[in-house]
PDB file of N, CA and C in Angstrom:
ATOM      1  N   MET A  27       4.665 -24.603  -1.873  1.00 60.00           N
ATOM      2  CA  MET A  27       5.835 -24.707  -2.613  1.00 60.00           C
ATOM      3  C   MET A  27       7.161 -24.608  -1.637  1.00 60.00           C
ATOM      4  N   THR A  28       8.199 -25.417  -2.048  1.00 70.00           N
ATOM      5  CA  THR A  28       9.391 -25.514  -1.087  1.00 70.00           C
ATOM      6  C   THR A  28      10.457 -24.219  -1.494  1.00 70.00           C
ATOM      7  N   ALA A  29      11.192 -24.179  -0.379  1.00 71.00           N
ATOM      8  CA  ALA A  29      12.160 -23.037  -0.395  1.00 71.00           C
ATOM      9  C   ALA A  29      13.555 -23.667  -0.400  1.00 71.00           C
ATOM     10  N   TYR A  30      14.245 -22.934  -1.002  1.00 77.00           N
ATOM     11  CA  TYR A  30      15.766 -23.392  -1.384  1.00 77.00           C
ATOM     12  C   TYR A  30      16.503 -22.879   0.067  1.00 77.00           C
ATOM     13  N   VAL A  31      17.243 -24.119   0.491  1.00 77.00           N
ATOM     14  CA  VAL A  31      17.752 -23.945   1.755  1.00 77.00           C
ATOM     15  C   VAL A  31      19.509 -24.021   1.478  1.00 77.00           C
ATOM     16  N   PRO A  32      20.197 -22.998   1.665  1.00 81.00           N
ATOM     17  CA  PRO A  32      21.673 -23.234   1.443  1.00 81.00           C
ATOM     18  C   PRO A  32      22.345 -23.822   2.632  1.00 81.00           C
ATOM     19  N   GLY A  33      23.334 -24.549   2.420  1.00 82.00           N
ATOM     20  CA  GLY A  33      24.277 -25.271   3.192  1.00 82.00           C
ATOM     21  C   GLY A  33      24.695 -24.243   4.294  1.00 82.00           C
ATOM     22  N   LEU A  34      25.110 -24.865   5.411  1.00 86.00           N
ATOM     23  CA  LEU A  34      25.719 -24.077   6.440  1.00 86.00           C
ATOM     24  C   LEU A  34      27.119 -23.377   6.170  1.00 86.00           C
ATOM     25  N   THR A  35      27.897 -23.882   5.042  1.00 90.00           N
ATOM     26  CA  THR A  35      29.100 -23.369   4.467  1.00 90.00           C
ATOM     27  C   THR A  35      28.961 -22.475   3.237  1.00 90.00           C
ATOM     28  N   GLU A  36      27.699 -22.192   3.004  1.00 84.00           N
ATOM     29  CA  GLU A  36      27.519 -21.438   1.634  1.00 84.00           C
ATOM     30  C   GLU A  36      28.019 -20.209   1.746  1.00 84.00           C
ATOM     31  N   THR A  37      28.802 -19.853   0.596  1.00 87.00           N
ATOM     32  CA  THR A  37      29.653 -18.528   0.591  1.00 87.00           C
ATOM     33  C   THR A  37      28.839 -17.670  -0.423  1.00 87.00           C
ATOM     34  N   ASP A  38      28.107 -18.066  -1.451  1.00 87.00           N
ATOM     35  CA  ASP A  38      27.490 -17.600  -2.451  1.00 87.00           C
ATOM     36  C   ASP A  38      26.296 -16.424  -2.187  1.00 87.00           C
ATOM     37  N   PRO A  39      26.855 -15.260  -1.958  1.00 86.00           N
ATOM     38  CA  PRO A  39      25.656 -14.328  -1.661  1.00 86.00           C
ATOM     39  C   PRO A  39      24.468 -14.401  -2.626  1.00 86.00           C
ATOM     40  N   LYS A  40      24.403 -14.625  -3.739  1.00 87.00           N
ATOM     41  CA  LYS A  40      23.230 -14.613  -4.661  1.00 87.00           C
ATOM     42  C   LYS A  40      22.379 -15.856  -3.918  1.00 87.00           C
ATOM     43  N   LYS A  41      22.972 -17.010  -3.730  1.00 84.00           N
ATOM     44  CA  LYS A  41      22.277 -18.123  -3.379  1.00 84.00           C
ATOM     45  C   LYS A  41      21.487 -17.952  -1.634  1.00 84.00           C
ATOM     46  N   ILE A  42      22.302 -17.027  -0.934  1.00 80.00           N
ATOM     47  CA  ILE A  42      21.768 -16.728   0.439  1.00 80.00           C
ATOM     48  C   ILE A  42      20.609 -15.819   0.132  1.00 80.00           C
ATOM     49  N   VAL A  43      20.696 -14.822  -0.609  1.00 85.00           N
ATOM     50  CA  VAL A  43      19.710 -13.770  -0.799  1.00 85.00           C
ATOM     51  C   VAL A  43      18.471 -14.730  -1.528  1.00 85.00           C
ATOM     52  N   LEU A  44      18.570 -15.359  -2.357  1.00 78.00           N
ATOM     53  CA  LEU A  44      17.442 -16.253  -2.916  1.00 78.00           C
ATOM     54  C   LEU A  44      16.587 -16.948  -1.781  1.00 78.00           C
ATOM     55  N   ALA A  45      17.545 -17.553  -0.906  1.00 75.00           N
ATOM     56  CA  ALA A  45      16.851 -18.010   0.364  1.00 75.00           C
ATOM     57  C   ALA A  45      15.825 -17.213   1.093  1.00 75.00           C
ATOM     58  N   VAL A  46      16.513 -16.214   1.411  1.00 82.00           N
ATOM     59  CA  VAL A  46      15.746 -15.169   1.916  1.00 82.00           C
ATOM     60  C   VAL A  46      14.473 -14.668   1.372  1.00 82.00           C
ATOM     61  N   GLN A  47      14.697 -14.249   0.030  1.00 83.00           N
ATOM     62  CA  GLN A  47      13.432 -13.790  -0.839  1.00 83.00           C
ATOM     63  C   GLN A  47      12.505 -14.845  -0.824  1.00 83.00           C
ATOM     64  N   GLN A  48      12.645 -16.112  -0.748  1.00 74.00           N
ATOM     65  CA  GLN A  48      11.840 -17.208  -0.887  1.00 74.00           C
ATOM     66  C   GLN A  48      10.993 -17.295   0.497  1.00 74.00           C
ATOM     67  N   LEU A  49      11.827 -17.337   1.460  1.00 71.00           N
ATOM     68  CA  LEU A  49      11.177 -17.033   2.873  1.00 71.00           C
ATOM     69  C   LEU A  49      10.125 -15.841   2.963  1.00 71.00           C
ATOM     70  N   ALA A  50      10.721 -14.508   2.711  1.00 76.00           N
ATOM     71  CA  ALA A  50       9.866 -13.345   2.616  1.00 76.00           C
ATOM     72  C   ALA A  50       8.490 -13.753   1.784  1.00 76.00           C
ATOM     73  N   ALA A  51       8.647 -14.349   0.561  1.00 71.00           N
ATOM     74  CA  ALA A  51       7.559 -14.543  -0.234  1.00 71.00           C
ATOM     75  C   ALA A  51       6.561 -15.806   0.323  1.00 71.00           C
ATOM     76  N   GLY A  52       7.026 -16.358   1.599  1.00 69.00           N
ATOM     77  CA  GLY A  52       5.988 -17.226   2.152  1.00 69.00           C
ATOM     78  C   GLY A  52       6.167 -18.792   1.802  1.00 69.00           C
ATOM     79  N   ARG A  53       7.272 -18.906   0.991  1.00 73.00           N
ATOM     80  CA  ARG A  53       7.720 -20.482   0.883  1.00 73.00           C
ATOM     81  C   ARG A  53       8.129 -21.163   2.139  1.00 73.00           C
ATOM     82  N   SER A  54       8.016 -22.356   2.264  1.00 74.00           N
ATOM     83  CA  SER A  54       8.352 -23.110   3.440  1.00 74.00           C
ATOM     84  C   SER A  54       8.316 -24.493   3.416  1.00 74.00           C
ATOM     85  N   ASN A  55       9.239 -25.350   3.649  1.00 76.00           N
ATOM     86  CA  ASN A  55       9.778 -26.700   3.640  1.00 76.00           C
ATOM     87  C   ASN A  55       8.729 -27.295   4.827  1.00 76.00           C
ATOM     88  N   ALA A  56       8.172 -26.793   5.743  1.00 86.00           N
ATOM     89  CA  ALA A  56       7.722 -27.141   6.601  1.00 86.00           C
ATOM     90  C   ALA A  56       5.987 -27.337   6.669  1.00 86.00           C
ATOM     91  N   THR A  57       5.732 -28.064   5.303  1.00 91.00           N
ATOM     92  CA  THR A  57       4.309 -28.381   5.043  1.00 91.00           C
ATOM     93  C   THR A  57       4.344 -29.959   4.417  1.00 91.00           C
ATOM     94  N   GLY A  58       2.890 -30.362   4.491  1.00 94.00           N
ATOM     95  CA  GLY A  58       2.865 -31.633   3.959  1.00 94.00           C
ATOM     96  C   GLY A  58       1.377 -32.111   3.776  1.00 94.00           C
ATOM     97  N   THR A  59       0.986 -33.144   3.649  1.00 96.00           N
ATOM     98  CA  THR A  59      -0.380 -33.872   3.540  1.00 96.00           C
ATOM     99  C   THR A  59      -0.650 -35.060   4.249  1.00 96.00           C
ATOM    100  N   VAL A  60      -1.586 -35.254   5.017  1.00 98.00           N
ATOM    101  CA  VAL A  60      -1.836 -36.409   5.914  1.00 98.00           C
ATOM    102  C   VAL A  60      -3.400 -36.836   5.764  1.00 98.00           C
ATOM    103  N   THR A  61      -3.360 -37.960   5.690  1.00 98.00           N
ATOM    104  CA  THR A  61      -5.014 -38.676   5.463  1.00 98.00           C
ATOM    105  C   THR A  61      -4.966 -39.456   6.899  1.00 98.00           C
ATOM    106  N   LEU A  62      -5.873 -39.201   7.615  1.00 97.00           N
ATOM    107  CA  LEU A  62      -6.271 -39.829   8.644  1.00 97.00           C
ATOM    108  C   LEU A  62      -6.432 -41.442   8.832  1.00 97.00           C
ATOM    109  N   ALA A  63      -5.867 -42.159   9.505  1.00 96.00           N
ATOM    110  CA  ALA A  63      -6.135 -43.728   9.359  1.00 96.00           C
ATOM    111  C   ALA A  63      -7.224 -44.245   9.742  1.00 96.00           C
ATOM    112  N   ALA A  64      -7.885 -44.684   8.874  1.00 96.00           N
ATOM    113  CA  ALA A  64      -9.333 -45.505   9.185  1.00 96.00           C
ATOM    114  C   ALA A  64      -9.162 -46.532  10.056  1.00 96.00           C
ATOM    115  N   GLY A  65     -10.243 -46.758  11.035  1.00 96.00           N
ATOM    116  CA  GLY A  65     -10.219 -47.905  11.983  1.00 96.00           C
ATOM    117  C   GLY A  65      -9.232 -47.570  12.991  1.00 96.00           C
ATOM    118  N   ALA A  66      -8.788 -46.488  13.357  1.00 97.00           N
ATOM    119  CA  ALA A  66      -7.679 -46.255  14.320  1.00 97.00           C
ATOM    120  C   ALA A  66      -8.074 -44.980  14.955  1.00 97.00           C
ATOM    121  N   ALA A  67      -7.818 -44.520  16.259  1.00 97.00           N
ATOM    122  CA  ALA A  67      -7.736 -43.262  17.064  1.00 97.00           C
ATOM    123  C   ALA A  67      -6.731 -42.471  16.951  1.00 97.00           C
ATOM    124  N   THR A  68      -5.927 -42.730  16.262  1.00 97.00           N
ATOM    125  CA  THR A  68      -4.596 -41.764  16.019  1.00 97.00           C
ATOM    126  C   THR A  68      -3.877 -42.152  14.916  1.00 97.00           C
ATOM    127  N   THR A  69      -3.242 -40.981  14.367  1.00 98.00           N
ATOM    128  CA  THR A  69      -2.545 -40.795  13.128  1.00 98.00           C
ATOM    129  C   THR A  69      -1.187 -40.279  13.221  1.00 98.00           C
ATOM    130  N   VAL A  70      -0.203 -41.078  13.268  1.00 98.00           N
ATOM    131  CA  VAL A  70       1.299 -40.414  13.710  1.00 98.00           C
ATOM    132  C   VAL A  70       1.784 -39.829  12.201  1.00 98.00           C
ATOM    133  N   VAL A  71       2.113 -38.674  12.097  1.00 98.00           N
ATOM    134  CA  VAL A  71       2.793 -37.890  10.829  1.00 98.00           C
ATOM    135  C   VAL A  71       4.381 -37.656  11.184  1.00 98.00           C
ATOM    136  N   THR A  72       4.956 -38.213  10.274  1.00 97.00           N
ATOM    137  CA  THR A  72       6.525 -38.268  10.472  1.00 97.00           C
ATOM    138  C   THR A  72       6.852 -37.016   9.455  1.00 97.00           C
ATOM    139  N   ASP A  73       7.809 -36.317   9.751  1.00 94.00           N
ATOM    140  CA  ASP A  73       8.228 -35.204   9.215  1.00 94.00           C
ATOM    141  C   ASP A  73       9.534 -34.464   9.778  1.00 94.00           C
ATOM    142  N   LYS A  74      10.535 -34.515   9.182  1.00 91.00           N
ATOM    143  CA  LYS A  74      11.731 -34.222   9.611  1.00 91.00           C
ATOM    144  C   LYS A  74      11.875 -32.551  10.168  1.00 91.00           C
ATOM    145  N   ASN A  75      10.904 -31.778   9.315  1.00 89.00           N
ATOM    146  CA  ASN A  75      10.777 -30.411   9.832  1.00 89.00           C
ATOM    147  C   ASN A  75      10.400 -30.357  11.203  1.00 89.00           C
ATOM    148  N   CYS A  76       9.408 -31.301  11.675  1.00 94.00           N
ATOM    149  CA  CYS A  76       8.559 -30.902  12.912  1.00 94.00           C
ATOM    150  C   CYS A  76       9.422 -31.212  14.073  1.00 94.00           C
ATOM    151  N   ALA A  77       9.298 -29.999  15.174  1.00 94.00           N
ATOM    152  CA  ALA A  77      10.226 -29.870  16.383  1.00 94.00           C
ATOM    153  C   ALA A  77       9.261 -30.147  17.472  1.00 94.00           C
ATOM    154  N   ALA A  78       9.714 -30.449  18.634  1.00 94.00           N
ATOM    155  CA  ALA A  78       8.993 -30.513  19.731  1.00 94.00           C
ATOM    156  C   ALA A  78       8.415 -29.360  20.128  1.00 94.00           C
ATOM    157  N   GLY A  79       9.044 -27.982  19.653  1.00 92.00           N
ATOM    158  CA  GLY A  79       8.291 -26.894  19.954  1.00 92.00           C
ATOM    159  C   GLY A  79       7.536 -26.094  18.737  1.00 92.00           C
ATOM    160  N   SER A  80       7.319 -27.184  17.639  1.00 93.00           N
ATOM    161  CA  SER A  80       6.348 -26.638  16.558  1.00 93.00           C
ATOM    162  C   SER A  80       4.913 -26.653  16.813  1.00 93.00           C
ATOM    163  N   THR A  81       4.220 -25.844  16.167  1.00 96.00           N
ATOM    164  CA  THR A  81       2.804 -25.979  16.306  1.00 96.00           C
ATOM    165  C   THR A  81       2.306 -26.229  14.783  1.00 96.00           C
ATOM    166  N   PRO A  82       1.804 -27.693  14.760  1.00 97.00           N
ATOM    167  CA  PRO A  82       1.200 -27.834  13.365  1.00 97.00           C
ATOM    168  C   PRO A  82      -0.175 -27.341  13.183  1.00 97.00           C
ATOM    169  N   LEU A  83      -0.440 -26.757  12.129  1.00 96.00           N
ATOM    170  CA  LEU A  83      -1.714 -26.270  11.778  1.00 96.00           C
ATOM    171  C   LEU A  83      -2.447 -27.363  10.861  1.00 96.00           C
ATOM    172  N   LEU A  84      -3.609 -27.536  10.540  1.00 97.00           N
ATOM    173  CA  LEU A  84      -4.306 -28.674   9.844  1.00 97.00           C
ATOM    174  C   LEU A  84      -5.423 -27.515   8.986  1.00 97.00           C
ATOM    175  N   THR A  85      -5.372 -28.098   7.810  1.00 97.00           N
ATOM    176  CA  THR A  85      -6.428 -27.506   6.872  1.00 97.00           C
ATOM    177  C   THR A  85      -7.369 -28.589   6.500  1.00 97.00           C
ATOM    178  N   PRO A  86      -8.384 -28.955   6.365  1.00 98.00           N
ATOM    179  CA  PRO A  86      -9.078 -30.188   5.625  1.00 98.00           C
ATOM    180  C   PRO A  86      -8.976 -29.805   4.233  1.00 98.00           C
ATOM    181  N   THR A  87      -8.827 -30.738   3.348  1.00 98.00           N
ATOM    182  CA  THR A  87      -9.217 -30.583   1.971  1.00 98.00           C
ATOM    183  C   THR A  87     -10.135 -31.702   1.331  1.00 98.00           C
ATOM    184  N   THR A  88     -11.032 -32.114   2.301  1.00 97.00           N
ATOM    185  CA  THR A  88     -11.979 -33.000   1.780  1.00 97.00           C
ATOM    186  C   THR A  88     -12.999 -32.815   2.623  1.00 97.00           C
ATOM    187  N   ALA A  89     -14.276 -33.207   2.159  1.00 97.00           N
ATOM    188  CA  ALA A  89     -15.673 -33.100   2.962  1.00 97.00           C
ATOM    189  C   ALA A  89     -15.424 -33.979   4.118  1.00 97.00           C
ATOM    190  N   ASN A  90     -14.807 -35.042   4.118  1.00 96.00           N
ATOM    191  CA  ASN A  90     -14.676 -36.172   5.072  1.00 96.00           C
ATOM    192  C   ASN A  90     -13.862 -35.528   6.333  1.00 96.00           C
ATOM    193  N   ALA A  91     -12.615 -34.709   5.931  1.00 97.00           N
ATOM    194  CA  ALA A  91     -11.842 -34.091   6.834  1.00 97.00           C
ATOM    195  C   ALA A  91     -12.472 -32.959   7.679  1.00 97.00           C
ATOM    196  N   ALA A  92     -13.273 -32.146   6.624  1.00 97.00           N
ATOM    197  CA  ALA A  92     -14.153 -30.972   7.408  1.00 97.00           C
ATOM    198  C   ALA A  92     -15.059 -31.530   8.380  1.00 97.00           C
ATOM    199  N   ALA A  93     -15.814 -32.655   8.174  1.00 96.00           N
ATOM    200  CA  ALA A  93     -16.555 -33.355   9.006  1.00 96.00           C
ATOM    201  C   ALA A  93     -16.154 -33.893  10.353  1.00 96.00           C
ATOM    202  N   GLU A  94     -14.858 -34.295  10.120  1.00 95.00           N
ATOM    203  CA  GLU A  94     -14.051 -34.680  11.291  1.00 95.00           C
ATOM    204  C   GLU A  94     -13.744 -33.497  12.269  1.00 95.00           C
ATOM    205  N   ILE A  95     -13.379 -32.490  11.611  1.00 94.00           N
ATOM    206  CA  ILE A  95     -13.258 -31.279  12.307  1.00 94.00           C
ATOM    207  C   ILE A  95     -14.599 -30.629  13.191  1.00 94.00           C
ATOM    208  N   GLY A  96     -15.581 -30.775  12.320  1.00 94.00           N
ATOM    209  CA  GLY A  96     -16.903 -30.377  12.852  1.00 94.00           C
ATOM    210  C   GLY A  96     -17.332 -31.396  14.011  1.00 94.00           C
ATOM    211  N   ASN A  97     -17.044 -32.523  13.895  1.00 92.00           N
ATOM    212  CA  ASN A  97     -17.304 -33.723  15.077  1.00 92.00           C
ATOM    213  C   ASN A  97     -16.628 -33.255  16.479  1.00 92.00           C
ATOM    214  N   GLY A  98     -15.694 -32.381  16.516  1.00 94.00           N
ATOM    215  CA  GLY A  98     -15.249 -32.132  17.681  1.00 94.00           C
ATOM    216  C   GLY A  98     -14.150 -33.021  18.252  1.00 94.00           C
ATOM    217  N   THR A  99     -13.727 -34.049  17.230  1.00 92.00           N
ATOM    218  CA  THR A  99     -12.909 -35.038  17.869  1.00 92.00           C
ATOM    219  C   THR A  99     -11.525 -35.202  17.534  1.00 92.00           C
ATOM    220  N   LEU A 100     -11.154 -34.119  16.727  1.00 96.00           N
ATOM    221  CA  LEU A 100      -9.712 -33.891  16.122  1.00 96.00           C
ATOM    222  C   LEU A 100      -8.849 -33.074  17.048  1.00 96.00           C
ATOM    223  N   TYR A 101      -7.695 -33.495  17.353  1.00 97.00           N
ATOM    224  CA  TYR A 101      -6.651 -32.595  17.875  1.00 97.00           C
ATOM    225  C   TYR A 101      -5.385 -33.078  17.700  1.00 97.00           C
ATOM    226  N   VAL A 102      -4.246 -32.184  18.086  1.00 97.00           N
ATOM    227  CA  VAL A 102      -2.906 -32.931  17.928  1.00 97.00           C
ATOM    228  C   VAL A 102      -2.659 -32.842  19.399  1.00 97.00           C
ATOM    229  N   SER A 103      -2.357 -34.357  19.635  1.00 97.00           N
ATOM    230  CA  SER A 103      -2.203 -34.784  21.052  1.00 97.00           C
ATOM    231  C   SER A 103      -0.729 -34.843  21.397  1.00 97.00           C
ATOM    232  N   ALA A 104       0.144 -34.731  20.360  1.00 98.00           N
ATOM    233  CA  ALA A 104       1.741 -34.908  20.855  1.00 98.00           C
ATOM    234  C   ALA A 104       2.360 -34.392  19.653  1.00 98.00           C
ATOM    235  N   ILE A 105       3.442 -33.743  20.040  1.00 97.00           N
ATOM    236  CA  ILE A 105       4.364 -33.110  19.229  1.00 97.00           C
ATOM    237  C   ILE A 105       5.721 -33.524  19.621  1.00 97.00           C
ATOM    238  N   ALA A 106       6.790 -33.961  18.761  1.00 97.00           N
ATOM    239  CA  ALA A 106       7.981 -34.567  18.889  1.00 97.00           C
ATOM    240  C   ALA A 106       9.085 -33.975  17.964  1.00 97.00           C
ATOM    241  N   ASN A 107      10.231 -34.230  18.115  1.00 97.00           N
ATOM    242  CA  ASN A 107      11.254 -33.807  17.148  1.00 97.00           C
ATOM    243  C   ASN A 107      11.071 -34.940  16.045  1.00 97.00           C
ATOM    244  N   GLY A 108      10.583 -34.520  14.664  1.00 95.00           N
ATOM    245  CA  GLY A 108      10.322 -35.456  13.605  1.00 95.00           C
ATOM    246  C   GLY A 108       9.047 -35.974  13.389  1.00 95.00           C
ATOM    247  N   SER A 109       8.092 -35.881  14.335  1.00 97.00           N
ATOM    248  CA  SER A 109       6.925 -36.440  14.284  1.00 97.00           C
ATOM    249  C   SER A 109       5.714 -35.489  15.124  1.00 97.00           C
ATOM    250  N   PHE A 110       4.518 -35.687  14.607  1.00 97.00           N
ATOM    251  CA  PHE A 110       3.173 -35.314  15.519  1.00 97.00           C
ATOM    252  C   PHE A 110       2.399 -36.289  15.481  1.00 97.00           C
ATOM    253  N   THR A 111       1.401 -36.182  16.451  1.00 98.00           N
ATOM    254  CA  THR A 111       0.384 -37.209  16.512  1.00 98.00           C
ATOM    255  C   THR A 111      -1.097 -36.457  16.505  1.00 98.00           C
ATOM    256  N   ILE A 112      -1.980 -36.999  15.753  1.00 98.00           N
ATOM    257  CA  ILE A 112      -3.236 -36.460  15.553  1.00 98.00           C
ATOM    258  C   ILE A 112      -4.381 -37.436  16.379  1.00 98.00           C
ATOM    259  N   THR A 113      -5.099 -37.174  17.230  1.00 98.00           N
ATOM    260  CA  THR A 113      -6.230 -37.987  17.550  1.00 98.00           C
ATOM    261  C   THR A 113      -7.407 -37.663  17.160  1.00 98.00           C
ATOM    262  N   HIS A 114      -8.173 -38.574  16.680  1.00 97.00           N
ATOM    263  CA  HIS A 114      -9.448 -38.384  15.961  1.00 97.00           C
ATOM    264  C   HIS A 114     -10.387 -39.552  16.332  1.00 97.00           C
ATOM    265  N   ALA A 115     -11.609 -39.411  15.578  1.00 96.00           N
ATOM    266  CA  ALA A 115     -12.717 -40.458  15.975  1.00 96.00           C
ATOM    267  C   ALA A 115     -12.167 -41.854  15.180  1.00 96.00           C
ATOM    268  N   ASN A 116     -12.168 -42.975  15.841  1.00 97.00           N
ATOM    269  CA  ASN A 116     -11.954 -44.078  15.227  1.00 97.00           C
ATOM    270  C   ASN A 116     -13.250 -44.636  14.443  1.00 97.00           C
ATOM    271  N   SER A 117     -12.728 -44.422  13.219  1.00 94.00           N
ATOM    272  CA  SER A 117     -13.934 -44.435  12.026  1.00 94.00           C
ATOM    273  C   SER A 117     -13.640 -45.219  11.009  1.00 94.00           C
ATOM    274  N   ALA A 118     -14.397 -45.966  10.394  1.00 95.00           N
ATOM    275  CA  ALA A 118     -14.124 -46.581   9.025  1.00 95.00           C
ATOM    276  C   ALA A 118     -13.921 -45.799   7.915  1.00 95.00           C
ATOM    277  N   THR A 119     -14.421 -44.434   8.017  1.00 93.00           N
ATOM    278  CA  THR A 119     -14.305 -43.414   6.986  1.00 93.00           C
ATOM    279  C   THR A 119     -12.923 -43.139   6.355  1.00 93.00           C
ATOM    280  N   THR A 120     -12.834 -43.105   5.298  1.00 94.00           N
ATOM    281  CA  THR A 120     -11.833 -42.755   4.539  1.00 94.00           C
ATOM    282  C   THR A 120     -11.871 -41.607   3.779  1.00 94.00           C
ATOM    283  N   GLY A 121     -10.628 -41.138   3.583  1.00 95.00           N
ATOM    284  CA  GLY A 121     -10.598 -39.782   2.782  1.00 95.00           C
ATOM    285  C   GLY A 121     -10.533 -38.472   3.522  1.00 95.00           C
ATOM    286  N   ARG A 122     -10.304 -38.640   4.896  1.00 97.00           N
ATOM    287  CA  ARG A 122      -9.929 -37.587   5.721  1.00 97.00           C
ATOM    288  C   ARG A 122      -8.694 -37.199   5.576  1.00 97.00           C
ATOM    289  N   THR A 123      -8.486 -36.392   4.463  1.00 98.00           N
ATOM    290  CA  THR A 123      -7.098 -35.607   4.193  1.00 98.00           C
ATOM    291  C   THR A 123      -7.057 -34.187   4.643  1.00 98.00           C
ATOM    292  N   PHE A 124      -6.006 -33.754   5.097  1.00 98.00           N
ATOM    293  CA  PHE A 124      -5.552 -32.347   5.345  1.00 98.00           C
ATOM    294  C   PHE A 124      -4.201 -32.209   5.048  1.00 98.00           C
ATOM    295  N   LEU A 125      -4.165 -30.774   4.600  1.00 97.00           N
ATOM    296  CA  LEU A 125      -2.824 -30.318   4.408  1.00 97.00           C
ATOM    297  C   LEU A 125      -2.124 -29.896   5.855  1.00 97.00           C
ATOM    298  N   TYR A 126      -1.016 -29.684   6.376  1.00 97.00           N
ATOM    299  CA  TYR A 126      -0.615 -29.000   7.302  1.00 97.00           C
ATOM    300  C   TYR A 126       0.745 -28.567   7.240  1.00 97.00           C
ATOM    301  N   ALA A 127       0.876 -27.236   7.952  1.00 93.00           N
ATOM    302  CA  ALA A 127       2.069 -26.473   8.019  1.00 93.00           C
ATOM    303  C   ALA A 127       2.724 -26.329   9.460  1.00 93.00           C
ATOM    304  N   PHE A 128       3.920 -26.348   9.568  1.00 91.00           N
ATOM    305  CA  PHE A 128       4.625 -25.992  11.019  1.00 91.00           C
ATOM    306  C   PHE A 128       4.811 -24.356  11.272  1.00 91.00           C
ATOM    307  N   VAL A 129       4.630 -23.869  12.676  1.00 88.00           N
ATOM    308  CA  VAL A 129       4.803 -22.543  12.903  1.00 88.00           C
ATOM    309  C   VAL A 129       5.828 -23.026  14.138  1.00 88.00           C
ATOM    310  N   GLY A 130       6.646 -22.256  13.991  1.00 79.00           N
ATOM    311  CA  GLY A 130       7.601 -22.437  15.203  1.00 79.00           C
ATOM    312  C   GLY A 130       8.764 -23.296  14.941  1.00 79.00           C
TER     313      GLY A 130
END
């Protein structure tokens, strides 16, 4: 679930408190879904909330995604402002879908 983000010039205390409450409840805008590219060894995920110092966490949502983790061939190979790269097996397998969240 996404969190309300007040603008830098927000002066309404209720809106600011709402944002803090949502963060404390675990809401975040630093999440998404990615399906690994079939027939390629890397998949680039573009997300404006990604930063060079972030740590992307991946959770498989399909059997094919869980199998990719079990193969030992999946890792985050690059992190930059606005994107991260997942290196994985170059396979024709489709449906390797993950949820992701950023920490940091």
